[in-house]
């Protein structure tokens, strides 16, 4: 995918690659945010797998796990 230049009105006309894969995030290897941790804990509990919650996840890994668990719980719809 090629990156396009941001438009004059980026809120109304976002660039085509505004949503990146977590593996390509420049901060993806940092520890997950507090918001990710809280939501991930909730999703793990709702999915019936609280043991999957790991406080040491990176931002990228937490994002991927959130996507997966949203599918499982139906929250991603």
Coordinates of C-alpha atoms in Angstrom, one line a residue:
X1 CA 0.0 0.0 0.0
X2 CA 1.3 3.4 -0.9
X3 CA 0.9 6.3 1.5
X4 CA -1.0 9.3 0.2
X5 CA -0.4 12.9 1.3
X6 CA -2.7 14.2 4.0
X7 CA -5.5 16.5 2.7
X8 CA -6.0 20.1 3.7
X9 CA -8.9 18.9 5.8
X10 CA -7.6 15.7 7.5
X11 CA -10.7 15.2 9.7
X12 CA -13.1 15.3 6.8
X13 CA -10.8 13.5 4.4
X14 CA -8.5 11.1 6.2
X15 CA -5.6 9.6 4.3
X16 CA -6.1 6.1 3.0
X17 CA -3.6 4.4 5.4
X18 CA -4.8 6.0 8.6
X19 CA -5.5 2.6 10.0
X20 CA -2.2 0.6 10.2
X21 CA -1.5 -2.9 11.2
X22 CA -0.4 -3.1 14.8
X23 CA 2.8 -4.8 13.7
X24 CA 3.7 -1.6 11.8
X25 CA 3.1 0.8 14.6
X26 CA 6.1 2.8 15.6
X27 CA 5.1 2.5 19.3
X28 CA 3.8 -1.1 19.0
X29 CA 6.5 -2.5 21.2
X30 CA 5.7 -0.3 24.1
X31 CA 3.6 -1.6 27.0
X32 CA -0.1 -1.5 26.4
X33 CA -2.0 1.6 27.5
X34 CA -4.2 1.7 30.6
X35 CA -7.3 1.9 28.4
X36 CA -6.2 -1.2 26.5
X37 CA -5.5 -3.1 29.7
X38 CA -8.9 -2.3 31.2
X39 CA -10.8 -3.2 28.0
X40 CA -8.7 -6.3 27.5
X41 CA -9.4 -7.5 31.0
X42 CA -13.1 -7.0 30.5
X43 CA -13.0 -8.9 27.2
X44 CA -11.1 -11.8 28.6
X45 CA -13.6 -12.1 31.4
X46 CA -16.6 -11.9 29.0
X47 CA -15.0 -14.5 26.7
X48 CA -14.6 -16.8 29.7
X49 CA -10.8 -16.8 29.5
X50 CA -9.6 -14.5 32.3
X51 CA -6.3 -16.4 32.4
X52 CA -5.3 -15.0 29.0
X53 CA -5.1 -11.5 30.4
X54 CA -1.4 -10.5 30.6
X55 CA -0.2 -7.3 32.1
X56 CA 3.0 -7.4 30.1
X57 CA 1.5 -7.2 26.6
X58 CA 2.7 -4.6 24.1
X59 CA 0.4 -2.1 22.5
X60 CA 0.5 -4.1 19.3
X61 CA -0.2 -7.5 20.9
X62 CA -3.0 -6.0 23.1
X63 CA -4.6 -4.5 20.0
X64 CA -4.5 -7.9 18.1
X65 CA -5.9 -9.7 21.2
X66 CA -8.7 -7.1 21.5
X67 CA -9.7 -7.6 17.9
X68 CA -9.7 -11.4 18.4
X69 CA -11.8 -11.2 21.6
X70 CA -14.2 -8.7 20.1
X71 CA -15.0 -11.3 17.5
X72 CA -15.4 -13.9 20.2
X73 CA -17.7 -11.8 22.4
X74 CA -19.6 -10.1 19.6
X75 CA -18.5 -6.6 20.7
X76 CA -16.7 -6.0 17.5
X77 CA -19.9 -5.8 15.4

